[in-house]
CSV table of N, CA and C in Angstrom, one decimal:
chain,number,residue,atom,x,y,z
A,2,MET,N,19.3,1.8,6.6
A,2,MET,CA,18.6,0.4,7.0
A,2,MET,C,18.9,-0.7,6.1
A,3,SER,N,19.3,-1.6,6.7
A,3,SER,CA,19.4,-2.8,6.0
A,3,SER,C,18.1,-3.4,5.2
A,4,ALA,N,18.0,-4.5,4.7
A,4,ALA,CA,16.7,-5.4,4.4
A,4,ALA,C,16.5,-6.1,5.7
A,5,ALA,N,16.9,-6.0,6.6
A,5,ALA,CA,16.9,-6.9,7.8
A,5,ALA,C,15.5,-6.5,8.2
A,6,TRP,N,15.2,-5.0,8.2
A,6,TRP,CA,13.7,-4.3,8.4
A,6,TRP,C,12.6,-5.2,8.5
A,7,ILE,N,12.7,-6.1,7.0
A,7,ILE,CA,11.6,-6.9,6.8
A,7,ILE,C,11.2,-8.1,7.8
A,8,ASP,N,12.4,-8.5,8.3
A,8,ASP,CA,12.1,-9.8,9.1
A,8,ASP,C,10.9,-9.7,10.3
A,9,GLY,N,11.0,-8.5,10.8
A,9,GLY,CA,10.2,-8.3,12.0
A,9,GLY,C,8.8,-7.9,11.6
A,10,VAL,N,8.4,-7.5,10.2
A,10,VAL,CA,7.1,-7.1,9.8
A,10,VAL,C,6.5,-8.0,8.7
A,11,ARG,N,7.5,-8.9,8.4
A,11,ARG,CA,6.8,-9.8,6.9
A,11,ARG,C,5.4,-10.2,7.3
A,12,SER,N,5.0,-10.8,8.6
A,12,SER,CA,3.9,-11.5,8.5
A,12,SER,C,2.8,-10.1,8.5
A,13,LEU,N,3.2,-9.2,9.0
A,13,LEU,CA,2.2,-7.8,8.7
A,13,LEU,C,2.0,-7.7,7.3
A,14,LEU,N,2.9,-7.7,6.5
A,14,LEU,CA,3.1,-7.2,5.0
A,14,LEU,C,2.6,-8.3,4.3
A,15,GLU,N,2.4,-9.6,4.7
A,15,GLU,CA,1.5,-10.8,4.0
A,15,GLU,C,0.2,-10.9,4.3
A,16,ALA,N,-0.2,-10.2,5.3
A,16,ALA,CA,-1.6,-10.5,6.0
A,16,ALA,C,-2.3,-9.2,5.2
A,17,PRO,N,-3.8,-9.3,5.2
A,17,PRO,CA,-4.4,-8.3,4.4
A,17,PRO,C,-4.7,-7.0,5.6
A,18,SER,N,-3.4,-6.2,6.0
A,18,SER,CA,-3.4,-5.1,6.9
A,18,SER,C,-3.8,-4.3,6.3
A,19,PRO,N,-4.5,-3.4,7.1
A,19,PRO,CA,-4.9,-1.9,6.9
A,19,PRO,C,-3.6,-1.0,6.2
A,20,ALA,N,-3.9,-0.3,5.5
A,20,ALA,CA,-2.9,0.7,4.6
A,20,ALA,C,-3.5,2.0,4.5
A,21,VAL,N,-2.7,2.9,4.5
A,21,VAL,CA,-3.1,4.3,3.9
A,21,VAL,C,-1.9,4.9,3.0
A,22,LEU,N,-2.4,5.5,1.7
A,22,LEU,CA,-1.6,6.2,1.0
A,22,LEU,C,-1.7,7.6,0.8
A,23,THR,N,-0.7,8.5,1.1
A,23,THR,CA,-0.8,10.0,1.2
A,23,THR,C,-0.2,10.3,-0.1
A,24,THR,N,-0.9,11.1,-0.9
A,24,THR,CA,-0.5,11.8,-1.8
A,24,THR,C,-0.8,13.3,-1.7
A,25,TYR,N,-0.2,14.4,-2.7
A,25,TYR,CA,-0.1,15.9,-2.2
A,25,TYR,C,-0.7,16.6,-3.1
A,26,ARG,N,-1.8,17.3,-2.8
A,26,ARG,CA,-2.5,18.3,-3.5
A,26,ARG,C,-1.7,19.3,-4.2
A,27,THR,N,-2.1,20.2,-5.0
A,27,THR,CA,-1.4,21.6,-5.5
A,27,THR,C,-1.1,22.2,-4.6
A,28,ASP,N,-1.9,22.3,-3.6
A,28,ASP,CA,-1.5,23.3,-2.6
A,28,ASP,C,-0.7,23.1,-1.6
A,29,GLY,N,-0.1,21.6,-1.5
A,29,GLY,CA,0.8,21.1,-0.7
A,29,GLY,C,0.2,20.2,0.3
A,30,ALA,N,-1.1,20.4,0.5
A,30,ALA,CA,-2.0,19.7,1.3
A,30,ALA,C,-2.2,17.9,1.1
A,31,ALA,N,-2.0,17.4,2.1
A,31,ALA,CA,-1.8,15.9,2.0
A,31,ALA,C,-3.4,15.6,2.0
A,32,LEU,N,-3.5,14.3,1.1
A,32,LEU,CA,-4.7,13.3,0.8
A,32,LEU,C,-4.3,12.3,1.6
A,33,VAL,N,-5.0,11.6,2.4
A,33,VAL,CA,-4.7,10.2,2.9
A,33,VAL,C,-6.0,9.3,2.6
A,34,SER,N,-5.6,8.6,1.9
A,34,SER,CA,-6.6,7.4,1.5
A,34,SER,C,-6.5,6.1,2.0
A,35,PRO,N,-7.3,5.2,2.3
A,35,PRO,CA,-7.2,4.0,2.5
A,35,PRO,C,-7.0,3.3,1.2
A,36,VAL,N,-6.1,2.2,1.1
A,36,VAL,CA,-5.6,1.3,0.1
A,36,VAL,C,-5.6,0.0,0.5
A,37,TRP,N,-5.8,-0.9,-0.4
A,37,TRP,CA,-5.5,-2.4,-0.5
A,37,TRP,C,-3.9,-2.2,-1.1
A,38,PHE,N,-3.1,-3.5,-0.9
A,38,PHE,CA,-1.6,-3.3,-1.2
A,38,PHE,C,-1.3,-4.8,-1.1
A,39,ARG,N,0.0,-4.9,-1.8
A,39,ARG,CA,0.6,-6.6,-1.6
A,39,ARG,C,2.1,-5.8,-1.7
A,40,TRP,N,2.8,-7.0,-0.6
A,40,TRP,CA,4.3,-6.8,-0.7
A,40,TRP,C,4.9,-7.9,-1.7
A,41,ILE,N,5.4,-7.6,-2.8
A,41,ILE,CA,6.1,-8.4,-3.6
A,41,ILE,C,7.3,-8.0,-4.4
A,42,ASP,N,8.3,-8.8,-4.4
A,42,ASP,CA,9.6,-8.6,-4.9
A,42,ASP,C,10.2,-7.4,-4.1
A,43,GLY,N,10.1,-7.0,-3.1
A,43,GLY,CA,10.9,-6.1,-2.1
A,43,GLY,C,10.1,-4.9,-2.5
A,44,ARG,N,8.9,-4.9,-3.0
A,44,ARG,CA,8.2,-3.8,-3.0
A,44,ARG,C,6.8,-3.6,-2.6
A,45,PHE,N,6.3,-2.4,-2.5
A,45,PHE,CA,4.8,-2.6,-2.4
A,45,PHE,C,4.2,-2.0,-3.7
A,46,GLU,N,3.0,-2.7,-3.9
A,46,GLU,CA,2.1,-2.4,-5.1
A,46,GLU,C,0.6,-2.2,-4.6
A,47,VAL,N,0.2,-1.1,-5.4
A,47,VAL,CA,-1.2,-0.8,-5.3
A,47,VAL,C,-1.9,-0.2,-6.5
A,48,VAL,N,-3.2,-0.8,-6.5
A,48,VAL,CA,-3.7,-0.3,-7.9
A,48,VAL,C,-4.9,0.8,-7.6
A,49,ILE,N,-4.6,1.7,-8.5
A,49,ILE,CA,-5.1,3.1,-8.4
A,49,ILE,C,-6.3,3.2,-10.0
A,50,ALA,N,-7.2,3.4,-9.5
A,50,ALA,CA,-8.2,3.3,-10.8
A,50,ALA,C,-8.0,4.7,-11.4
A,51,GLU,N,-8.1,4.4,-12.8
A,51,GLU,CA,-8.0,5.7,-13.9
A,51,GLU,C,-9.1,6.5,-13.3
A,52,GLY,N,-8.6,7.8,-13.5
A,52,GLY,CA,-9.4,9.0,-13.1
A,52,GLY,C,-9.4,9.3,-11.4
A,53,ASP,N,-8.7,8.5,-10.8
A,53,ASP,CA,-8.5,8.8,-9.5
A,53,ASP,C,-7.9,10.0,-9.1
A,54,VAL,N,-8.2,10.9,-8.3
A,54,VAL,CA,-7.6,12.0,-8.0
A,54,VAL,C,-5.8,11.8,-7.5
A,55,LYS,N,-5.9,10.7,-7.0
A,55,LYS,CA,-4.4,10.3,-6.3
A,55,LYS,C,-3.7,10.0,-7.9
A,56,LEU,N,-3.8,9.7,-9.0
A,56,LEU,CA,-3.5,9.7,-9.9
A,56,LEU,C,-2.7,10.9,-10.3
A,57,ARG,N,-3.7,11.8,-10.5
A,57,ARG,CA,-3.5,13.5,-10.8
A,57,ARG,C,-2.5,14.0,-9.9
A,58,HIS,N,-2.4,13.6,-8.6
A,58,HIS,CA,-1.6,14.4,-7.7
A,58,HIS,C,-0.2,13.6,-7.9
A,59,LEU,N,-0.1,12.1,-8.2
A,59,LEU,CA,1.2,11.6,-8.4
A,59,LEU,C,2.0,11.9,-9.7
A,60,ALA,N,0.8,12.1,-10.6
A,60,ALA,CA,1.5,12.7,-12.0
A,60,ALA,C,2.4,14.0,-11.7
A,61,ARG,N,2.0,14.7,-11.0
A,61,ARG,CA,2.3,16.1,-10.9
A,61,ARG,C,3.4,16.1,-9.9
A,62,ASP,N,3.3,15.2,-8.7
A,62,ASP,CA,4.5,15.2,-7.7
A,62,ASP,C,4.2,13.7,-7.2
A,63,PRO,N,5.4,13.1,-7.7
A,63,PRO,CA,5.4,11.5,-7.5
A,63,PRO,C,5.7,11.1,-5.9
A,64,ARG,N,5.8,12.1,-5.2
A,64,ARG,CA,6.0,11.9,-3.8
A,64,ARG,C,4.9,11.4,-3.1
A,65,CYS,N,5.3,10.0,-2.2
A,65,CYS,CA,4.2,9.7,-1.4
A,65,CYS,C,4.4,8.9,-0.2
A,66,VAL,N,3.6,8.6,0.5
A,66,VAL,CA,3.7,7.9,1.8
A,66,VAL,C,2.9,6.7,2.0
A,67,LEU,N,3.3,5.6,2.3
A,67,LEU,CA,2.4,4.4,2.6
A,67,LEU,C,2.6,4.2,3.8
A,68,VAL,N,1.7,4.0,4.7
A,68,VAL,CA,1.8,3.4,6.0
A,68,VAL,C,0.9,2.0,6.1
A,69,VAL,N,1.4,1.0,6.8
A,69,VAL,CA,0.8,-0.3,6.6
A,69,VAL,C,0.7,-0.5,8.3
A,70,PHE,N,0.0,-1.0,8.9
A,70,PHE,CA,-0.2,-1.3,10.4
A,70,PHE,C,-1.3,-2.2,10.9
A,71,GLU,N,-1.1,-2.7,11.9
A,71,GLU,CA,-1.9,-3.6,12.4
A,71,GLU,C,-2.8,-3.1,13.3
A,72,PRO,N,-4.1,-3.2,13.7
A,72,PRO,CA,-5.0,-2.6,14.8
A,72,PRO,C,-5.1,-3.4,16.1
A,73,VAL,N,-4.4,-4.5,16.1
A,73,VAL,CA,-4.2,-5.4,17.1
A,73,VAL,C,-2.8,-5.7,17.5
A,74,ARG,N,-2.9,-6.2,19.0
A,74,ARG,CA,-1.3,-6.6,19.5
A,74,ARG,C,-0.7,-7.4,18.4
A,75,PRO,N,0.7,-7.2,18.1
A,75,PRO,CA,1.3,-6.4,18.8
A,75,PRO,C,1.6,-4.7,18.4
A,76,PHE,N,0.8,-4.4,17.5
A,76,PHE,CA,0.6,-2.8,17.2
A,76,PHE,C,1.9,-2.7,16.2
A,77,ARG,N,2.1,-3.6,15.4
A,77,ARG,CA,3.3,-3.1,14.5
A,77,ARG,C,3.0,-2.2,13.2
A,78,GLY,N,4.0,-1.7,12.5
A,78,GLY,CA,3.7,-0.9,11.6
A,78,GLY,C,4.8,-0.3,10.8
A,79,VAL,N,4.7,-0.1,9.4
A,79,VAL,CA,5.7,0.5,8.4
A,79,VAL,C,5.1,1.6,7.8
A,80,GLU,N,6.2,2.5,7.7
A,80,GLU,CA,5.7,3.9,6.9
A,80,GLU,C,6.9,4.0,6.0
A,81,VAL,N,6.6,4.1,4.8
A,81,VAL,CA,7.6,4.2,3.6
A,81,VAL,C,7.3,5.5,3.1
A,82,ARG,N,8.2,6.5,2.9
A,82,ARG,CA,8.5,7.5,2.0
A,82,ARG,C,9.2,7.5,0.8
A,83,GLY,N,8.6,8.1,-0.2
A,83,GLY,CA,9.4,7.8,-1.5
A,83,GLY,C,9.0,8.2,-2.7
A,84,VAL,N,9.3,8.0,-4.1
A,84,VAL,CA,8.6,8.4,-5.2
A,84,VAL,C,8.0,7.2,-6.0
A,85,ALA,N,6.7,7.5,-6.0
A,85,ALA,CA,5.9,6.5,-6.8
A,85,ALA,C,6.4,6.2,-8.2
A,86,GLU,N,6.6,4.8,-8.6
A,86,GLU,CA,6.4,4.5,-10.1
A,86,GLU,C,5.1,4.1,-10.4
A,87,LEU,N,4.6,4.8,-11.7
A,87,LEU,CA,3.3,4.2,-11.9
A,87,LEU,C,3.7,3.6,-13.4
A,88,VAL,N,2.8,2.4,-13.1
A,88,VAL,CA,3.1,1.6,-14.5
A,88,VAL,C,1.7,1.3,-15.0
A,89,GLU,N,1.6,1.4,-16.3
A,89,GLU,CA,0.4,1.3,-17.1
A,89,GLU,C,0.7,-0.1,-17.5
A,90,CYS,N,-0.5,-0.7,-17.5
A,90,CYS,CA,-0.4,-2.1,-17.6
A,90,CYS,C,-1.7,-2.7,-17.4
A,91,ASP,N,-1.9,-4.0,-17.7
A,91,ASP,CA,-3.0,-4.6,-17.5
A,91,ASP,C,-3.0,-4.8,-16.0
A,92,VAL,N,-3.9,-4.1,-15.1
A,92,VAL,CA,-3.7,-4.4,-13.7
A,92,VAL,C,-4.8,-5.6,-13.2
A,93,GLY,N,-5.4,-6.1,-14.1
A,93,GLY,CA,-6.5,-7.2,-13.5
A,93,GLY,C,-5.9,-8.2,-12.7
A,94,PRO,N,-4.8,-8.9,-13.3
A,94,PRO,CA,-4.1,-9.9,-12.4
A,94,PRO,C,-3.7,-9.4,-10.8
A,95,VAL,N,-3.1,-8.2,-11.0
A,95,VAL,CA,-2.6,-7.6,-9.8
A,95,VAL,C,-3.7,-7.3,-8.7
A,96,ARG,N,-4.7,-6.6,-9.5
A,96,ARG,CA,-5.9,-6.4,-8.6
A,96,ARG,C,-6.7,-7.6,-8.1
A,97,GLU,N,-6.8,-8.5,-8.7
A,97,GLU,CA,-7.4,-10.0,-8.3
A,97,GLU,C,-6.4,-10.5,-7.3
A,98,ALA,N,-5.0,-10.4,-7.3
A,98,ALA,CA,-4.1,-10.8,-6.2
A,98,ALA,C,-4.4,-10.3,-5.1
A,99,ILE,N,-4.4,-8.9,-5.0
A,99,ILE,CA,-4.6,-7.8,-3.7
A,99,ILE,C,-5.9,-8.3,-3.2
A,100,ALA,N,-7.0,-8.0,-4.1
A,100,ALA,CA,-8.3,-8.6,-3.5
A,100,ALA,C,-8.5,-9.8,-2.7
A,101,GLY,N,-7.9,-10.7,-3.6
A,101,GLY,CA,-7.9,-12.2,-2.8
A,101,GLY,C,-7.3,-12.2,-1.4
A,102,ARG,N,-6.4,-11.2,-1.4
A,102,ARG,CA,-5.7,-11.2,0.1
A,102,ARG,C,-6.5,-10.9,1.2
A,103,TYR,N,-7.5,-9.6,0.5
A,103,TYR,CA,-8.5,-9.0,1.7
A,103,TYR,C,-9.8,-9.8,1.8
A,104,LEU,N,-10.0,-10.4,0.6
A,104,LEU,CA,-11.6,-10.9,0.6
A,104,LEU,C,-11.5,-12.5,0.3
A,105,GLY,N,-10.4,-13.1,0.2
A,105,GLY,CA,-10.5,-14.5,0.0
A,105,GLY,C,-10.3,-14.8,-1.4
A,106,ALA,N,-10.1,-15.7,-2.0
A,106,ALA,CA,-9.8,-15.9,-3.4
A,106,ALA,C,-10.9,-15.9,-4.0
A,107,ALA,N,-12.2,-16.4,-3.9
A,107,ALA,CA,-13.4,-16.3,-4.7
A,107,ALA,C,-13.9,-15.1,-4.7
A,108,ASP,N,-13.8,-14.6,-3.7
A,108,ASP,CA,-14.5,-12.8,-3.5
A,108,ASP,C,-13.6,-11.8,-4.2
A,109,GLY,N,-12.3,-12.1,-4.0
A,109,GLY,CA,-11.1,-11.5,-4.5
A,109,GLY,C,-11.4,-11.4,-6.1
A,110,ALA,N,-11.7,-12.9,-6.7
A,110,ALA,CA,-11.9,-13.0,-8.3
A,110,ALA,C,-13.0,-12.2,-8.6
A,111,ARG,N,-14.2,-12.4,-7.8
A,111,ARG,CA,-15.4,-11.8,-8.4
A,111,ARG,C,-15.1,-10.2,-8.3
A,112,PHE,N,-14.6,-9.7,-7.1
A,112,PHE,CA,-14.4,-8.3,-7.3
A,112,PHE,C,-13.6,-7.7,-8.4
A,113,ALA,N,-12.5,-8.4,-8.9
A,113,ALA,CA,-11.6,-8.0,-9.7
A,113,ALA,C,-12.6,-8.2,-11.2
A,114,ALA,N,-13.2,-9.1,-11.2
A,114,ALA,CA,-13.9,-8.9,-12.7
A,114,ALA,C,-14.9,-8.3,-12.7
A,115,GLU,N,-15.6,-7.5,-11.4
A,115,GLU,CA,-16.5,-6.6,-11.6
A,115,GLU,C,-16.0,-5.5,-11.7
A,116,ARG,N,-14.6,-5.2,-11.3
A,116,ARG,CA,-13.8,-3.8,-11.6
A,116,ARG,C,-13.1,-4.0,-13.2
A,117,SER,N,-13.1,-5.0,-13.8
A,117,SER,CA,-12.5,-5.3,-15.1
A,117,SER,C,-13.0,-4.3,-16.1
A,118,SER,N,-14.0,-3.4,-15.9
A,118,SER,CA,-14.2,-2.3,-16.9
A,118,SER,C,-13.6,-1.2,-16.4
A,119,HIS,N,-13.1,-1.1,-15.3
A,119,HIS,CA,-12.3,0.2,-14.9
A,119,HIS,C,-11.0,0.0,-14.7
A,120,PRO,N,-10.3,0.4,-15.9
A,120,PRO,CA,-8.7,0.3,-15.8
A,120,PRO,C,-8.2,0.9,-14.8
A,121,GLY,N,-7.0,0.6,-14.6
A,121,GLY,CA,-6.3,1.1,-13.5
A,121,GLY,C,-4.6,1.1,-13.8
A,122,VAL,N,-3.8,1.9,-12.7
A,122,VAL,CA,-2.6,2.2,-12.7
A,122,VAL,C,-1.9,1.6,-12.0
A,123,LEU,N,-0.7,0.6,-12.0
A,123,LEU,CA,0.1,0.2,-10.8
A,123,LEU,C,0.8,1.1,-10.1
A,124,LEU,N,0.7,1.5,-9.1
A,124,LEU,CA,1.7,2.1,-8.1
A,124,LEU,C,2.7,1.1,-7.7
A,125,ARG,N,4.1,1.1,-7.7
A,125,ARG,CA,5.0,0.7,-7.1
A,125,ARG,C,5.8,1.5,-6.3
A,126,LEU,N,6.2,1.2,-4.9
A,126,LEU,CA,7.0,2.1,-4.0
A,126,LEU,C,7.9,0.8,-3.2
A,127,THR,N,9.3,1.4,-3.5
A,127,THR,CA,10.1,0.6,-3.2
A,127,THR,C,10.9,1.4,-2.0
A,128,PRO,N,10.7,0.3,-0.6
A,128,PRO,CA,11.2,1.1,0.5
A,128,PRO,C,12.7,1.4,0.4
A,129,VAL,N,13.2,2.8,0.9
A,129,VAL,CA,14.6,2.9,0.6
A,129,VAL,C,14.8,3.1,2.3
A,130,ASP,N,14.3,3.8,3.2
A,130,ASP,CA,14.5,4.1,4.6
A,130,ASP,C,13.4,4.1,5.5
A,131,PRO,N,12.6,2.8,5.5
A,131,PRO,CA,11.2,2.5,6.2
A,131,PRO,C,11.5,2.7,7.5
A,132,ARG,N,10.2,3.3,8.1
A,132,ARG,CA,10.2,3.6,9.5
A,132,ARG,C,9.4,2.2,10.1
A,133,VAL,N,9.9,1.6,11.1
A,133,VAL,CA,9.4,0.4,11.7
A,133,VAL,C,8.9,0.5,13.1
A,134,TRP,N,7.8,0.1,13.3
A,134,TRP,CA,7.7,-0.1,15.0
A,134,TRP,C,6.9,-1.1,15.0
A,135,ASP,N,7.0,-1.7,16.4
A,135,ASP,CA,6.7,-2.8,16.7
A,135,ASP,C,6.3,-2.5,18.6
A,136,LEU,N,5.0,-2.4,19.2
A,136,LEU,CA,4.9,-2.0,20.5
A,136,LEU,C,5.0,-3.3,21.3
A,137,SER,N,5.1,-4.4,21.0
A,137,SER,CA,5.1,-5.5,21.8
A,137,SER,C,6.2,-5.5,23.1
A,138,GLY,N,7.5,-4.6,22.9
A,138,GLY,CA,8.2,-4.4,23.9
A,138,GLY,C,7.5,-3.6,24.7
A,139,ILE,N,6.6,-2.7,25.0
A,139,ILE,CA,6.3,-1.8,25.8
A,139,ILE,C,5.0,-2.0,26.3
A,140,LEU,N,4.1,-3.0,25.9
A,140,LEU,CA,2.8,-3.2,26.0
A,140,LEU,C,2.8,-3.9,27.6
A,141,PRO,N,1.9,-4.0,28.1
A,141,PRO,CA,1.7,-4.7,29.4
A,141,PRO,C,1.5,-5.9,29.2
A,142,SER,N,1.7,-7.2,30.0
A,142,SER,CA,1.4,-8.3,29.6
A,142,SER,C,0.2,-9.0,30.0
């Protein structure tokens, strides 16, 4: 799939859309967690707090699935399967940017400031062969 897939869902990825991240337990069972994300430079970014079980899962098995969707018309979505890149860095600015998308700039800054004593790890996921859907063509008018 070419990069043209993004054109139909760009507004979905730029909005504070719901998303879920799937990681895998040692027994292979899936752990599905709601997450906030941002779409930047052709990839998804999610901040995961240090000590979160998702980091243990990804350290052992870096495969993951991120699903971003909208719960209102036209009911578009994107599923990305891939290998997570975990980046140890100061996640404060990324956390603030992501929180600002969901909460607004002022509340996002406050949220990030309150979490500043909780270090995190940046998960980056680059789409290789995303599954995209848009139900607008089949919905009654």
